[in-house]
CSV table of C-alpha atoms in Angstrom, one decimal:
chain,number,residue,atom,x,y,z
X,1,MET,CA,75.0,12.1,-4.3
X,2,ARG,CA,77.6,13.5,-2.0
X,3,ILE,CA,80.7,15.2,-3.2
X,4,VAL,CA,83.9,13.9,-1.6
X,5,ILE,CA,86.1,16.9,-0.7
X,6,PRO,CA,89.3,17.0,1.4
X,7,SER,CA,88.4,16.1,5.0
X,8,GLU,CA,89.9,19.2,6.5
X,9,LEU,CA,87.9,21.4,4.1
X,10,GLU,CA,84.8,19.4,4.7
X,11,GLU,CA,85.0,20.0,8.4
X,12,GLU,CA,85.7,23.7,8.1
X,13,VAL,CA,82.8,24.1,5.7
X,14,ARG,CA,80.5,22.2,8.0
X,15,GLN,CA,81.5,24.4,10.9
X,16,THR,CA,81.2,27.6,8.8
X,17,LEU,CA,77.7,26.7,7.7
X,18,ASN,CA,76.7,26.1,11.3
X,19,GLY,CA,78.2,29.4,12.3
X,20,MET,CA,76.5,31.2,9.4
X,21,ALA,CA,73.2,29.7,10.4
X,22,ASP,CA,73.7,30.7,14.0
X,23,TYR,CA,74.4,34.3,12.9
X,24,VAL,CA,71.4,34.5,10.7
X,25,GLU,CA,69.1,33.1,13.4
X,26,ALA,CA,70.6,35.5,16.0
X,27,THR,CA,70.2,38.6,13.9
X,28,SER,CA,66.5,38.2,13.0
X,29,ALA,CA,64.6,41.3,14.0
X,30,PRO,CA,60.9,40.4,13.9
X,31,GLU,CA,60.0,43.7,15.6
X,32,ARG,CA,60.9,45.6,12.4
X,33,THR,CA,58.7,46.0,9.4
X,34,ASP,CA,61.3,47.2,6.8
X,35,ARG,CA,63.4,44.0,6.9
X,36,LEU,CA,63.7,40.9,8.9
X,37,TRP,CA,67.5,40.3,8.5
X,38,PRO,CA,70.5,42.6,7.7
X,39,ALA,CA,70.8,42.9,4.0
X,40,CYS,CA,72.3,44.9,1.2
X,41,PHE,CA,70.9,48.5,1.4
X,42,GLU,CA,68.8,47.7,-1.7
X,43,VAL,CA,66.3,46.0,0.6
X,44,PHE,CA,65.1,49.4,1.6
X,45,GLY,CA,64.5,50.5,-2.0
X,46,THR,CA,62.7,47.3,-3.0
X,47,ASN,CA,60.7,45.3,-0.4
X,48,PRO,CA,61.3,43.3,2.8
X,49,MET,CA,60.4,39.9,1.4
X,50,SER,CA,62.2,39.5,-2.0
X,51,LEU,CA,64.3,36.5,-3.0
X,52,ALA,CA,67.2,38.8,-3.8
X,53,HIS,CA,67.4,41.0,-0.7
X,54,GLY,CA,64.5,40.2,1.6
X,55,ALA,CA,63.5,37.5,4.1
X,56,VAL,CA,62.9,34.7,1.7
X,57,GLY,CA,66.5,34.1,0.8
X,58,PRO,CA,67.9,33.6,4.3
X,59,ALA,CA,64.9,31.6,5.2
X,60,LEU,CA,65.7,29.3,2.2
X,61,PHE,CA,69.3,29.0,3.4
X,62,LEU,CA,68.2,27.9,6.9
X,63,HIS,CA,65.7,25.5,5.5
X,64,ARG,CA,68.1,23.9,3.0
X,65,ILE,CA,70.7,23.2,5.7
X,66,GLY,CA,68.1,21.6,7.9
X,67,ARG,CA,67.5,24.4,10.4
X,68,GLY,CA,63.8,24.8,11.2
X,69,LEU,CA,62.5,28.3,10.9
X,70,ALA,CA,61.7,30.0,14.3
X,71,ALA,CA,58.1,30.6,15.0
X,72,SER,CA,58.8,34.3,15.1
X,73,THR,CA,60.2,34.1,11.5
X,74,ILE,CA,57.2,32.2,10.2
X,75,ASP,CA,54.9,34.6,11.9
X,76,TRP,CA,56.7,37.6,10.5
X,77,ILE,CA,56.6,36.2,6.9
X,78,GLU,CA,52.9,35.3,7.2
X,79,ARG,CA,52.0,38.8,8.5
X,80,GLN,CA,53.7,40.7,5.6
X,81,PRO,CA,51.1,42.4,3.5
X,82,LEU,CA,51.6,41.6,-0.2
X,83,SER,CA,50.2,43.8,-3.0
X,84,THR,CA,50.8,44.8,-6.6
X,85,ALA,CA,51.2,48.4,-5.4
X,86,ALA,CA,54.2,47.7,-3.2
X,87,TYR,CA,55.7,44.7,-4.9
X,88,ALA,CA,57.0,44.2,-8.5
X,89,PRO,CA,55.8,41.0,-10.2
X,90,GLY,CA,59.2,39.4,-11.1
X,91,TYR,CA,61.4,36.6,-9.9
X,92,TRP,CA,64.4,38.1,-8.1
X,93,ILE,CA,62.8,41.2,-6.7
X,94,GLY,CA,59.1,40.6,-6.8
X,95,LEU,CA,56.1,38.4,-6.1
X,96,ALA,CA,56.9,35.5,-8.4
X,97,GLY,CA,60.2,34.9,-6.6
X,98,ILE,CA,58.6,35.3,-3.2
X,99,GLY,CA,56.0,32.8,-4.2
X,100,TYR,CA,58.7,30.3,-5.4
X,101,GLY,CA,60.7,30.6,-2.2
X,102,LEU,CA,57.7,30.3,0.0
X,103,SER,CA,56.6,27.2,-1.8
X,104,GLU,CA,60.0,25.7,-1.2
X,105,LEU,CA,59.6,26.5,2.5
X,106,GLY,CA,56.2,24.7,2.6
X,107,MET,CA,54.3,27.9,3.2
X,108,THR,CA,51.8,27.0,0.5
X,109,THR,CA,49.0,29.5,1.2
X,110,LYS,CA,51.3,32.5,1.3
X,111,ALA,CA,53.2,31.2,-1.7
X,112,GLU,CA,50.0,31.0,-3.8
X,113,GLU,CA,48.9,34.4,-2.6
X,114,ALA,CA,52.2,35.9,-3.9
X,115,ILE,CA,52.2,34.2,-7.3
X,116,SER,CA,48.4,34.9,-7.8
X,117,LEU,CA,49.0,38.6,-7.1
X,118,SER,CA,51.8,38.7,-9.6
X,119,TYR,CA,49.4,37.7,-12.4
X,120,SER,CA,47.5,40.9,-12.0
X,121,SER,CA,50.4,43.3,-11.6
X,122,PRO,CA,50.3,46.3,-13.9
X,123,LEU,CA,54.1,46.0,-14.2
X,124,ARG,CA,53.9,42.7,-16.0
X,125,ARG,CA,55.6,42.6,-19.4
X,126,SER,CA,57.4,45.9,-18.9
X,127,GLU,CA,60.7,44.0,-19.6
X,128,ALA,CA,61.9,40.6,-20.7
X,129,SER,CA,64.8,39.7,-18.4
X,130,MET,CA,65.3,36.8,-16.0
X,131,PHE,CA,66.1,39.0,-13.1
X,132,HIS,CA,63.3,41.6,-13.3
X,133,GLY,CA,61.1,40.6,-16.2
X,134,GLU,CA,58.8,38.2,-17.9
X,135,ALA,CA,61.3,35.4,-18.3
X,136,GLY,CA,61.8,35.0,-14.5
X,137,TRP,CA,58.1,35.4,-13.9
X,138,GLY,CA,57.5,32.6,-16.4
X,139,MET,CA,60.0,30.4,-14.7
X,140,SER,CA,58.1,30.8,-11.5
X,141,SER,CA,54.8,29.9,-13.2
X,142,LEU,CA,56.4,26.7,-14.6
X,143,HIS,CA,57.5,25.9,-11.1
X,144,PHE,CA,53.9,26.3,-9.8
X,145,PHE,CA,52.5,24.3,-12.6
X,146,GLU,CA,54.8,21.4,-11.7
X,147,ARG,CA,53.9,21.7,-8.1
X,148,THR,CA,50.2,22.0,-8.5
X,149,GLN,CA,49.3,20.8,-12.0
X,150,ARG,CA,46.9,23.7,-12.2
X,151,GLN,CA,46.3,24.7,-15.8
X,152,GLU,CA,46.4,28.5,-15.1
X,153,TYR,CA,50.0,28.3,-14.2
X,154,LEU,CA,51.0,26.5,-17.4
X,155,ASP,CA,48.8,29.0,-19.4
X,156,GLY,CA,50.6,31.8,-17.7
X,157,ALA,CA,54.0,30.5,-18.7
X,158,VAL,CA,52.9,29.8,-22.3
X,159,GLY,CA,51.5,33.4,-22.5
X,160,ALA,CA,54.8,34.7,-21.2
X,161,ALA,CA,56.8,32.7,-23.7
X,162,GLN,CA,54.5,33.9,-26.6
X,163,TRP,CA,54.9,37.5,-25.5
X,164,LEU,CA,58.7,37.1,-25.5
X,165,VAL,CA,58.7,35.6,-29.0
X,166,ASP,CA,56.3,38.3,-30.3
X,167,THR,CA,58.4,41.2,-28.8
X,168,ALA,CA,61.9,39.8,-29.7
X,169,ILE,CA,64.3,42.0,-31.8
X,170,ARG,CA,66.0,40.0,-34.5
X,171,ASP,CA,69.3,40.7,-36.2
X,172,GLU,CA,72.0,38.7,-37.9
X,173,ARG,CA,73.3,37.5,-34.5
X,174,GLY,CA,70.0,36.1,-33.1
X,175,LEU,CA,67.2,37.4,-30.8
X,176,THR,CA,67.3,40.0,-28.1
X,177,TRP,CA,64.9,42.2,-26.3
X,178,ALA,CA,64.7,45.9,-25.5
X,179,ALA,CA,66.3,46.8,-22.2
X,180,GLY,CA,64.0,47.8,-19.4
X,181,SER,CA,65.8,51.1,-19.1
X,182,GLY,CA,65.6,51.7,-22.8
X,183,GLU,CA,69.4,52.6,-22.8
X,184,GLU,CA,72.2,50.0,-22.5
X,185,SER,CA,71.5,46.6,-24.2
X,186,PRO,CA,72.4,44.0,-21.5
X,187,LEU,CA,74.1,40.7,-22.0
X,188,GLY,CA,74.1,37.6,-19.8
X,189,PHE,CA,71.9,35.4,-17.7
X,190,ALA,CA,70.3,37.9,-15.3
X,191,PHE,CA,69.5,40.7,-17.7
X,192,GLY,CA,70.4,39.6,-21.2
X,193,ALA,CA,69.1,37.3,-24.0
X,194,SER,CA,70.6,34.0,-22.8
X,195,GLY,CA,68.5,34.1,-19.5
X,196,VAL,CA,65.4,34.7,-21.6
X,197,GLY,CA,66.4,31.8,-23.8
X,198,LEU,CA,66.7,29.5,-20.9
X,199,PHE,CA,63.0,30.1,-20.0
X,200,LEU,CA,61.9,29.8,-23.6
X,201,MET,CA,63.7,26.4,-23.8
X,202,LEU,CA,62.0,25.2,-20.7
X,203,ALA,CA,58.6,26.4,-21.8
X,204,GLY,CA,59.0,24.8,-25.2
X,205,ARG,CA,59.9,21.4,-23.6
X,206,ALA,CA,57.0,21.7,-21.2
X,207,VAL,CA,54.4,22.1,-24.0
X,208,GLY,CA,56.2,20.6,-27.0
X,209,GLU,CA,56.4,23.9,-28.9
X,210,ASP,CA,59.2,24.1,-31.4
X,211,ARG,CA,58.8,27.8,-31.9
X,212,PHE,CA,59.8,28.5,-28.3
X,213,ILE,CA,62.8,26.2,-28.5
X,214,GLU,CA,64.0,27.7,-31.8
X,215,SER,CA,63.7,31.2,-30.2
X,216,ALA,CA,65.6,30.0,-27.2
X,217,MET,CA,68.4,28.8,-29.4
X,218,GLU,CA,68.5,32.2,-31.2
X,219,ALA,CA,68.5,34.1,-27.9
X,220,PHE,CA,71.5,32.1,-26.7
X,221,GLU,CA,73.3,32.8,-30.0
X,222,PHE,CA,72.8,36.5,-29.6
X,223,ASP,CA,74.7,36.6,-26.3
X,224,PHE,CA,77.2,34.1,-27.6
X,225,ALA,CA,77.9,36.2,-30.6
X,226,HIS,CA,79.0,39.1,-28.4
X,227,ARG,CA,81.8,37.2,-26.7
X,228,GLN,CA,85.3,38.7,-26.5
X,229,ASP,CA,88.3,36.4,-27.0
X,230,GLY,CA,90.8,37.7,-24.5
X,231,PRO,CA,94.1,36.4,-23.3
X,232,HIS,CA,92.4,33.8,-21.0
X,233,GLY,CA,89.5,32.9,-23.3
X,234,TRP,CA,85.9,33.9,-23.9
X,235,THR,CA,84.3,36.5,-21.7
X,236,TRP,CA,81.6,39.1,-21.9
X,237,PRO,CA,80.8,42.7,-20.8
X,238,ALA,CA,77.6,43.5,-19.0
X,239,TYR,CA,76.2,45.2,-22.0
X,240,ILE,CA,76.9,45.7,-25.7
X,241,GLY,CA,79.8,48.0,-26.1
X,242,GLY,CA,80.9,47.7,-22.5
X,243,GLU,CA,84.7,47.9,-22.0
X,244,THR,CA,84.9,45.9,-18.8
X,245,VAL,CA,84.5,42.1,-19.2
X,246,LEU,CA,83.1,40.1,-16.4
X,247,PRO,CA,83.4,36.4,-15.2
X,248,TYR,CA,80.2,36.5,-13.1
X,249,TRP,CA,77.0,34.6,-12.9
X,250,GLY,CA,74.5,37.6,-13.2
X,251,SER,CA,76.4,39.4,-15.9
X,252,GLY,CA,79.3,37.7,-17.6
X,253,ALA,CA,80.8,34.4,-18.5
X,254,ALA,CA,79.6,32.1,-15.7
X,255,GLY,CA,75.9,32.9,-16.3
X,256,ILE,CA,76.1,32.3,-20.0
X,257,GLY,CA,78.0,29.1,-19.4
X,258,GLY,CA,75.3,28.0,-17.0
X,259,VAL,CA,72.7,28.5,-19.7
X,260,ALA,CA,74.8,26.6,-22.2
X,261,LEU,CA,74.9,23.6,-19.8
X,262,ARG,CA,71.2,23.6,-19.5
X,263,MET,CA,70.7,23.9,-23.2
X,264,PHE,CA,72.9,20.8,-23.5
X,265,ALA,CA,70.9,19.0,-20.9
X,266,GLY,CA,67.6,20.0,-22.4
X,267,LEU,CA,68.4,19.6,-26.1
X,268,GLY,CA,71.1,17.1,-26.2
X,269,ASP,CA,73.4,19.0,-28.5
X,270,ARG,CA,77.0,18.6,-27.5
X,271,ARG,CA,78.0,22.0,-29.0
X,272,TYR,CA,76.5,23.6,-25.9
X,273,LEU,CA,78.6,21.4,-23.6
X,274,ARG,CA,81.7,22.3,-25.6
X,275,ILE,CA,80.8,26.0,-25.2
X,276,ALA,CA,80.2,25.6,-21.5
X,277,GLU,CA,83.6,23.8,-20.9
X,278,THR,CA,85.4,26.4,-23.0
X,279,ILE,CA,83.8,29.2,-20.9
X,280,ALA,CA,84.8,27.3,-17.7
X,281,GLU,CA,88.5,27.5,-18.7
X,282,ALA,CA,88.2,31.3,-18.9
X,283,THR,CA,86.4,31.6,-15.5
X,284,ALA,CA,88.8,29.3,-13.5
X,285,LEU,CA,89.3,32.0,-10.9
X,286,ILE,CA,89.8,31.6,-7.1
X,287,TRP,CA,89.8,35.4,-6.3
X,288,THR,CA,87.3,38.1,-7.0
X,289,ILE,CA,86.7,41.4,-5.2
X,290,GLN,CA,83.3,40.3,-3.9
X,291,PRO,CA,82.2,36.9,-2.4
X,292,GLY,CA,78.6,37.0,-3.5
X,293,LEU,CA,76.4,35.0,-5.8
X,294,VAL,CA,75.3,37.4,-8.6
X,295,SER,CA,78.5,39.5,-9.0
X,296,GLY,CA,81.1,37.6,-7.1
X,297,LEU,CA,83.1,34.4,-6.5
X,298,THR,CA,80.1,32.3,-5.3
X,299,GLY,CA,78.4,32.5,-8.7
X,300,ILE,CA,81.6,31.2,-10.3
X,301,GLY,CA,81.6,28.4,-7.8
X,302,GLU,CA,78.1,27.5,-8.7
X,303,TYR,CA,79.1,27.3,-12.3
X,304,MET,CA,82.0,25.0,-11.6
X,305,LEU,CA,79.8,22.8,-9.6
X,306,ASP,CA,77.3,22.6,-12.4
X,307,CYS,CA,80.2,21.7,-14.8
X,308,PHE,CA,81.2,18.9,-12.4
X,309,ILE,CA,77.7,17.5,-12.1
X,310,ALA,CA,77.2,17.7,-15.9
X,311,THR,CA,80.6,16.0,-16.8
X,312,GLY,CA,81.9,14.2,-13.8
X,313,LYS,CA,85.4,15.7,-14.4
X,314,GLU,CA,87.4,16.0,-11.2
X,315,GLU,CA,89.1,19.2,-12.3
X,316,TYR,CA,85.8,21.1,-11.7
X,317,LEU,CA,85.5,19.6,-8.3
X,318,GLU,CA,89.0,20.8,-7.5
X,319,ARG,CA,88.1,24.3,-8.6
X,320,CYS,CA,85.0,24.2,-6.4
X,321,ALA,CA,87.2,23.3,-3.4
X,322,ASN,CA,89.6,26.1,-4.1
X,323,ILE,CA,86.8,28.6,-4.4
X,324,ALA,CA,85.3,27.4,-1.1
X,325,ARG,CA,88.7,27.9,0.5
X,326,THR,CA,88.7,31.5,-0.7
X,327,LEU,CA,85.1,32.1,0.4
X,328,LEU,CA,86.1,31.0,3.9
X,329,LEU,CA,88.5,33.9,4.0
X,330,TYR,CA,85.6,36.4,3.8
X,331,ARG,CA,84.1,35.2,7.1
X,332,ILE,CA,83.6,37.9,9.7
X,333,PRO,CA,83.7,36.3,13.2
X,334,ARG,CA,81.0,37.7,15.4
X,335,PRO,CA,79.9,36.6,18.9
X,336,GLU,CA,76.7,35.1,17.3
X,337,GLY,CA,78.6,33.2,14.6
X,338,PHE,CA,80.0,33.9,11.1
X,339,ALA,CA,78.8,36.9,9.1
X,340,TYR,CA,79.5,37.8,5.5
X,341,PRO,CA,79.8,41.2,3.8
X,342,ASP,CA,77.6,42.7,1.1
X,343,ARG,CA,78.4,43.6,-2.5
X,344,TRP,CA,80.6,46.6,-1.6
X,345,LEU,CA,82.2,44.9,1.4
X,346,ALA,CA,80.8,47.9,3.4
X,347,ARG,CA,78.2,46.2,5.7
X,348,ILE,CA,77.1,42.8,6.9
X,349,SER,CA,74.4,41.1,4.8
X,350,ASN,CA,72.5,37.9,5.1
X,351,ASP,CA,70.8,38.2,1.7
X,352,VAL,CA,71.1,36.0,-1.3
X,353,VAL,CA,72.4,38.3,-4.0
X,354,ALA,CA,75.5,39.4,-2.2
X,355,GLY,CA,75.6,38.1,1.4
X,356,ALA,CA,75.6,35.0,3.6
X,357,ALA,CA,72.5,33.2,2.2
X,358,GLY,CA,73.9,33.0,-1.3
X,359,VAL,CA,77.4,31.9,-0.1
X,360,GLY,CA,75.9,29.4,2.3
X,361,LEU,CA,73.6,27.8,-0.2
X,362,PHE,CA,76.6,27.2,-2.5
X,363,LEU,CA,78.7,25.7,0.3
X,364,ARG,CA,75.8,23.5,1.3
X,365,ARG,CA,75.3,22.4,-2.4
X,366,MET,CA,79.0,21.6,-2.7
X,367,ARG,CA,78.7,19.1,0.1
X,368,GLN,CA,75.4,17.7,-1.1
X,369,PRO,CA,74.9,18.3,-4.8
X,370,THR,CA,71.3,19.1,-5.9
X,371,ALA,CA,69.7,21.2,-8.6
X,372,ASN,CA,70.7,24.9,-8.4
X,373,PRO,CA,68.0,26.5,-6.2
X,374,PHE,CA,68.0,29.7,-8.2
X,375,ILE,CA,68.1,28.4,-11.8
X,376,ASP,CA,66.6,24.9,-11.8
X,377,LEU,CA,63.1,25.9,-10.6
X,378,VAL,CA,61.5,23.1,-12.7
X,379,GLY,CA,62.4,19.5,-13.2
X,380,THR,CA,62.1,19.7,-17.0
X,381,VAL,CA,65.9,19.6,-17.3
X,382,GLU,CA,68.1,17.3,-15.2
X,383,MET,CA,71.7,18.3,-15.0
X,384,LEU,CA,73.1,14.7,-15.2
X,385,PRO,CA,74.3,14.0,-18.7
X,386,SER,CA,72.4,10.7,-18.9
X,387,SER,CA,69.2,12.7,-19.1
X,388,ALA,CA,70.2,14.1,-22.5
X,389,THR,CA,69.7,12.5,-25.9
X,390,VAL,CA,73.1,13.5,-27.1
X,391,THR,CA,73.8,14.6,-30.7
X,392,SER,CA,77.2,15.5,-32.1
């Protein structure tokens, strides 16, 4: 499937992707040990390999657009010492996400080293979230089970799902989980109940466990119940009681809408599709402060692309094209190619969360629609509506 976009935009996007790849390749620094590519400063407080800020994200970008990785890049990745002392276990920042990314790159031995180490991490089950916690870790385990059919990965995912069900906090609005910080109660895909619910739904479908699916539905309802009906429609703050509402993919409307689309695809209940389309109306933006994936315009573009793939409605394709036009305005011309700024627009970043890799993977996916590389880790749910047994 190839999206038909205006010819002048198609050519500019193609040239931009090539320029971005040129810049990423030219700014590799294999002589360094603290990071391989320029990234958000958080790379220095986490680790040099993570999916969010480390080497795995830009490597995935180069791989997905058809650029082979340089021998120096492969060697650098292979030489990185992985451990439970230096690396968290989770998906976006830790070993599970590194393992997933490396498996996509075909670096099977290093990938299995990463995911295997994550199983013994003392930080396992310290929180629930998709970004840092057990839900994201479980998604990676499901991915490795689909890739290898090894029972220990399915057992790990089921164990994660059971722990999440056992530790859930129930109230009249649904299910949620204690925040990792013990303070603010987050909402949304990355840190809130809906992201956990997505994993529980996938785990329930993988093993035919209704209790996981029922908990997934209740988790989604918790986040959904905290919506605010503003002048432009539904939106959400980053945490319960927050005053600032957000349209974004990590925290905010686009992420919750993306979960709703996958609940529709997985369970066949059109209510989730109606919710997703209503959310899409409130997030029909073409300008945000930041261009990035998790807290910027790229994540909204990913959501509109998901809506187009799920419904076939041309209006979502038009929104994707308009978002792409805006993202092109953030390009920073450099002698090596095109660079992109980080979350605070303060420095150049090649990472996934805020920088070029996240933007580039969206632009590539807009030209050649595929599963979302950061959400659809397993093939249990296909985004095309024909995959769903639809109920009213």
